[in-house]
Amino acid sequence: MADPTAQSLLADLARLAGVLGPAVRPVDTDRLLATITRSARQLFGARACSIALLTEDDSELVYTTASGEGEDDVTGMRLPSGTGIAGWVVMSGQPVAISDLESDARFARDVAEGTGYVPRAMLAVPVNDGDRVLGVMTLLDRDDGRPGAEQDMALLAVFADQTALTLRTERALGDLGRTLLATLARAAGDGTDLAAAADRAGDEVPPVSADLLELAGLFADLQRMGEAEHRLALRVVREVTAYAARRRPRAGR
């Protein structure tokens, strides 16, 4: 019979798995987002660029990343999700280009003043993950007189797509980490092996997809195998990744 104290600790681990799982994330996520905003600002000759993401309940916009004017004050700022032009973009799911912010009733001047920089023009596009809007990417006071500026809306959307891809990768690894932790807690608690525990982890971690649960079980099977099997699995994953990259539609095609 399992030690009651150990069982209690394992039960705590299972409950905490949902919180701890997202810690298994790409270590460079924040750096990648910072690079995206910095690169966009430089490419467009803009005074500032930022990324704001919706909270889980869609009630707030959180400015997670900023580059340029007012970046220290903007980073970490939280606003009700319908606030200002950024709020309008996430609520409508539509991009917007405004050359005279002062004449636009949606412009939240008080928020801008709080950052120490009041822009005159803005370009903003939603950050979409499929049918769901994750947030908004905003560009302030770009150089609209440079060659090719008429394509800026489409180009900024490419940066927003890269942002969505980065966030999707982070979420997938967080879900996988949460699944693995819950699986480990179950296996240690009832004496089953990891693969069997992964098959039953769906009841413990409902937000995780069936595909991730199967993947966790396969990882458990794989770790019991030898180096040759590990190398074979790695080669298969690499080939699948390369195949998917070749099938991805290219821009302009």
Short mmCIF file of N, CA, C and O in Angstrom, two decimals, residues 17-72:
data_model
loop_
_atom_site.label_atom_id
_atom_site.label_comp_id
_atom_site.label_asym_id
_atom_site.label_seq_id
_atom_site.Cartn_x
_atom_site.Cartn_y
_atom_site.Cartn_z
N ALA A 17 0.06 20.60 -11.58
CA ALA A 17 0.59 20.36 -12.93
C ALA A 17 0.07 21.39 -13.93
O ALA A 17 0.80 21.83 -14.81
N GLY A 18 -1.20 21.78 -13.77
CA GLY A 18 -1.75 22.77 -14.69
C GLY A 18 -1.09 24.11 -14.59
O GLY A 18 -1.05 24.88 -15.55
N VAL A 19 -0.54 24.41 -13.40
CA VAL A 19 0.15 25.68 -13.22
C VAL A 19 1.60 25.59 -13.67
O VAL A 19 2.14 26.50 -14.31
N LEU A 20 2.24 24.47 -13.34
CA LEU A 20 3.65 24.31 -13.64
C LEU A 20 3.93 23.95 -15.08
O LEU A 20 4.99 24.29 -15.61
N GLY A 21 2.97 23.30 -15.73
CA GLY A 21 3.19 22.85 -17.09
C GLY A 21 3.64 23.94 -18.04
O GLY A 21 4.57 23.77 -18.82
N PRO A 22 3.00 25.14 -18.03
CA PRO A 22 3.42 26.19 -18.96
C PRO A 22 4.84 26.66 -18.77
O PRO A 22 5.36 27.39 -19.61
N ALA A 23 5.50 26.24 -17.67
CA ALA A 23 6.91 26.62 -17.51
C ALA A 23 7.79 25.93 -18.54
O ALA A 23 8.90 26.36 -18.82
N VAL A 24 7.29 24.82 -19.11
CA VAL A 24 8.04 24.15 -20.17
C VAL A 24 7.73 24.90 -21.46
O VAL A 24 6.78 24.63 -22.16
N ARG A 25 8.53 25.92 -21.77
CA ARG A 25 8.26 26.82 -22.87
C ARG A 25 9.56 27.13 -23.58
O ARG A 25 10.63 26.94 -23.03
N PRO A 26 9.47 27.60 -24.82
CA PRO A 26 10.70 28.00 -25.50
C PRO A 26 11.40 29.08 -24.69
O PRO A 26 10.81 30.11 -24.36
N VAL A 27 12.68 28.87 -24.37
CA VAL A 27 13.37 29.82 -23.49
C VAL A 27 13.54 31.17 -24.14
O VAL A 27 13.76 32.17 -23.47
N ASP A 28 13.43 31.25 -25.47
CA ASP A 28 13.66 32.50 -26.16
C ASP A 28 12.38 33.16 -26.62
O ASP A 28 12.40 34.04 -27.50
N THR A 29 11.22 32.77 -26.09
CA THR A 29 9.96 33.36 -26.54
C THR A 29 9.97 34.87 -26.38
O THR A 29 9.65 35.62 -27.32
N ASP A 30 10.31 35.36 -25.19
CA ASP A 30 10.32 36.80 -24.96
C ASP A 30 11.32 37.50 -25.87
O ASP A 30 11.06 38.58 -26.40
N ARG A 31 12.46 36.85 -26.07
CA ARG A 31 13.49 37.44 -26.93
C ARG A 31 13.02 37.48 -28.38
O ARG A 31 13.26 38.45 -29.10
N LEU A 32 12.31 36.43 -28.82
CA LEU A 32 11.79 36.41 -30.18
C LEU A 32 10.77 37.52 -30.40
O LEU A 32 10.79 38.22 -31.43
N LEU A 33 9.88 37.71 -29.45
CA LEU A 33 8.88 38.77 -29.57
C LEU A 33 9.54 40.14 -29.57
O LEU A 33 9.12 41.05 -30.31
N ALA A 34 10.57 40.29 -28.74
CA ALA A 34 11.29 41.56 -28.72
C ALA A 34 11.97 41.81 -30.06
O ALA A 34 12.00 42.94 -30.57
N THR A 35 12.52 40.75 -30.66
CA THR A 35 13.17 40.88 -31.96
C THR A 35 12.16 41.25 -33.05
O THR A 35 12.43 42.06 -33.94
N ILE A 36 10.96 40.67 -32.97
CA ILE A 36 9.92 40.98 -33.95
C ILE A 36 9.54 42.46 -33.89
O ILE A 36 9.48 43.14 -34.93
N THR A 37 9.31 42.98 -32.70
CA THR A 37 8.91 44.39 -32.59
C THR A 37 10.05 45.32 -33.00
O THR A 37 9.83 46.33 -33.68
N ARG A 38 11.27 44.98 -32.59
CA ARG A 38 12.42 45.82 -32.93
C ARG A 38 12.66 45.82 -34.44
O ARG A 38 12.90 46.88 -35.05
N SER A 39 12.57 44.65 -35.06
CA SER A 39 12.79 44.55 -36.51
C SER A 39 11.71 45.30 -37.28
O SER A 39 12.01 45.99 -38.27
N ALA A 40 10.46 45.18 -36.82
CA ALA A 40 9.37 45.89 -37.49
C ALA A 40 9.57 47.40 -37.38
O ALA A 40 9.41 48.14 -38.36
N ARG A 41 9.92 47.86 -36.20
CA ARG A 41 10.13 49.31 -36.02
C ARG A 41 11.23 49.82 -36.95
O ARG A 41 11.08 50.87 -37.58
N GLN A 42 12.31 49.09 -37.05
CA GLN A 42 13.42 49.52 -37.91
C GLN A 42 13.05 49.45 -39.38
O GLN A 42 13.37 50.36 -40.16
N LEU A 43 12.37 48.38 -39.79
CA LEU A 43 12.01 48.21 -41.19
C LEU A 43 11.06 49.31 -41.68
O LEU A 43 11.22 49.83 -42.78
N PHE A 44 10.09 49.65 -40.83
CA PHE A 44 9.11 50.65 -41.22
C PHE A 44 9.54 52.09 -40.90
O PHE A 44 8.81 53.03 -41.18
N GLY A 45 10.72 52.23 -40.31
CA GLY A 45 11.16 53.57 -39.92
C GLY A 45 10.20 54.20 -38.92
O GLY A 45 9.90 55.40 -38.99
N ALA A 46 9.69 53.40 -37.98
CA ALA A 46 8.67 53.85 -37.04
C ALA A 46 9.30 54.32 -35.73
O ALA A 46 10.42 53.94 -35.38
N ARG A 47 8.54 55.15 -35.01
CA ARG A 47 9.01 55.61 -33.71
C ARG A 47 8.81 54.56 -32.63
O ARG A 47 9.54 54.54 -31.64
N ALA A 48 7.82 53.69 -32.81
CA ALA A 48 7.57 52.67 -31.79
C ALA A 48 6.77 51.52 -32.39
O ALA A 48 6.04 51.70 -33.38
N CYS A 49 6.90 50.35 -31.77
CA CYS A 49 6.14 49.16 -32.16
C CYS A 49 5.86 48.36 -30.89
O CYS A 49 6.72 48.26 -30.01
N SER A 50 4.66 47.80 -30.80
CA SER A 50 4.31 47.04 -29.59
C SER A 50 3.40 45.87 -29.92
O SER A 50 2.75 45.83 -30.97
N ILE A 51 3.39 44.91 -29.00
CA ILE A 51 2.48 43.76 -29.06
C ILE A 51 1.67 43.74 -27.77
O ILE A 51 2.24 43.77 -26.67
N ALA A 52 0.36 43.71 -27.90
CA ALA A 52 -0.53 43.59 -26.74
C ALA A 52 -1.37 42.33 -26.92
O ALA A 52 -1.91 42.08 -28.01
N LEU A 53 -1.48 41.52 -25.86
CA LEU A 53 -2.18 40.25 -25.94
C LEU A 53 -3.40 40.26 -25.01
O LEU A 53 -3.37 40.83 -23.93
N LEU A 54 -4.46 39.60 -25.46
CA LEU A 54 -5.65 39.46 -24.65
C LEU A 54 -5.41 38.46 -23.51
O LEU A 54 -4.72 37.46 -23.69
N THR A 55 -5.99 38.75 -22.35
CA THR A 55 -5.96 37.79 -21.26
C THR A 55 -6.88 36.61 -21.60
O THR A 55 -7.65 36.67 -22.56
N GLU A 56 -6.79 35.55 -20.82
CA GLU A 56 -7.57 34.34 -21.10
C GLU A 56 -9.07 34.61 -21.20
O GLU A 56 -9.77 34.01 -22.01
N ASP A 57 -9.57 35.53 -20.36
CA ASP A 57 -11.01 35.82 -20.39
C ASP A 57 -11.36 36.98 -21.33
O ASP A 57 -12.50 37.45 -21.34
N ASP A 58 -10.38 37.45 -22.10
CA ASP A 58 -10.57 38.53 -23.07
C ASP A 58 -10.96 39.86 -22.43
O ASP A 58 -11.42 40.77 -23.13
N SER A 59 -10.77 40.01 -21.13
CA SER A 59 -11.21 41.23 -20.46
C SER A 59 -10.17 42.35 -20.53
O SER A 59 -10.52 43.53 -20.40
N GLU A 60 -8.89 41.98 -20.74
CA GLU A 60 -7.83 42.98 -20.74
C GLU A 60 -6.86 42.76 -21.90
O GLU A 60 -6.71 41.65 -22.39
N LEU A 61 -6.22 43.87 -22.28
CA LEU A 61 -5.08 43.81 -23.18
C LEU A 61 -3.84 44.07 -22.36
O LEU A 61 -3.77 45.05 -21.62
N VAL A 62 -2.85 43.18 -22.48
CA VAL A 62 -1.60 43.33 -21.75
C VAL A 62 -0.48 43.58 -22.76
O VAL A 62 -0.25 42.77 -23.66
N TYR A 63 0.20 44.70 -22.61
CA TYR A 63 1.31 45.03 -23.51
C TYR A 63 2.55 44.28 -23.05
O TYR A 63 3.23 44.69 -22.11
N THR A 64 2.81 43.18 -23.72
CA THR A 64 3.90 42.28 -23.30
C THR A 64 5.25 42.71 -23.86
O THR A 64 6.29 42.41 -23.26
N THR A 65 5.24 43.37 -25.02
CA THR A 65 6.49 43.67 -25.71
C THR A 65 6.39 45.04 -26.38
O THR A 65 5.36 45.36 -26.98
N ALA A 66 7.45 45.84 -26.28
CA ALA A 66 7.46 47.15 -26.92
C ALA A 66 8.89 47.54 -27.29
O ALA A 66 9.85 47.14 -26.63
N SER A 67 9.01 48.32 -28.36
CA SER A 67 10.29 48.81 -28.81
C SER A 67 10.14 50.26 -29.27
O SER A 67 9.19 50.59 -29.98
N GLY A 68 11.05 51.11 -28.84
CA GLY A 68 11.01 52.50 -29.28
C GLY A 68 10.51 53.45 -28.22
O GLY A 68 10.68 53.22 -27.02
N GLU A 69 9.87 54.55 -28.66
CA GLU A 69 9.42 55.60 -27.75
C GLU A 69 8.48 55.04 -26.68
O GLU A 69 7.53 54.32 -26.97
N GLY A 70 8.77 55.36 -25.43
CA GLY A 70 7.91 54.97 -24.32
C GLY A 70 7.90 53.50 -23.99
O GLY A 70 7.02 53.04 -23.24
N GLU A 71 8.86 52.74 -24.50
CA GLU A 71 8.81 51.29 -24.33
C GLU A 71 8.81 50.84 -22.87
O GLU A 71 8.13 49.87 -22.52
N ASP A 72 9.53 51.54 -22.01
CA ASP A 72 9.58 51.13 -20.60
C ASP A 72 8.22 51.31 -19.93
O ASP A 72 7.83 50.49 -19.07
#
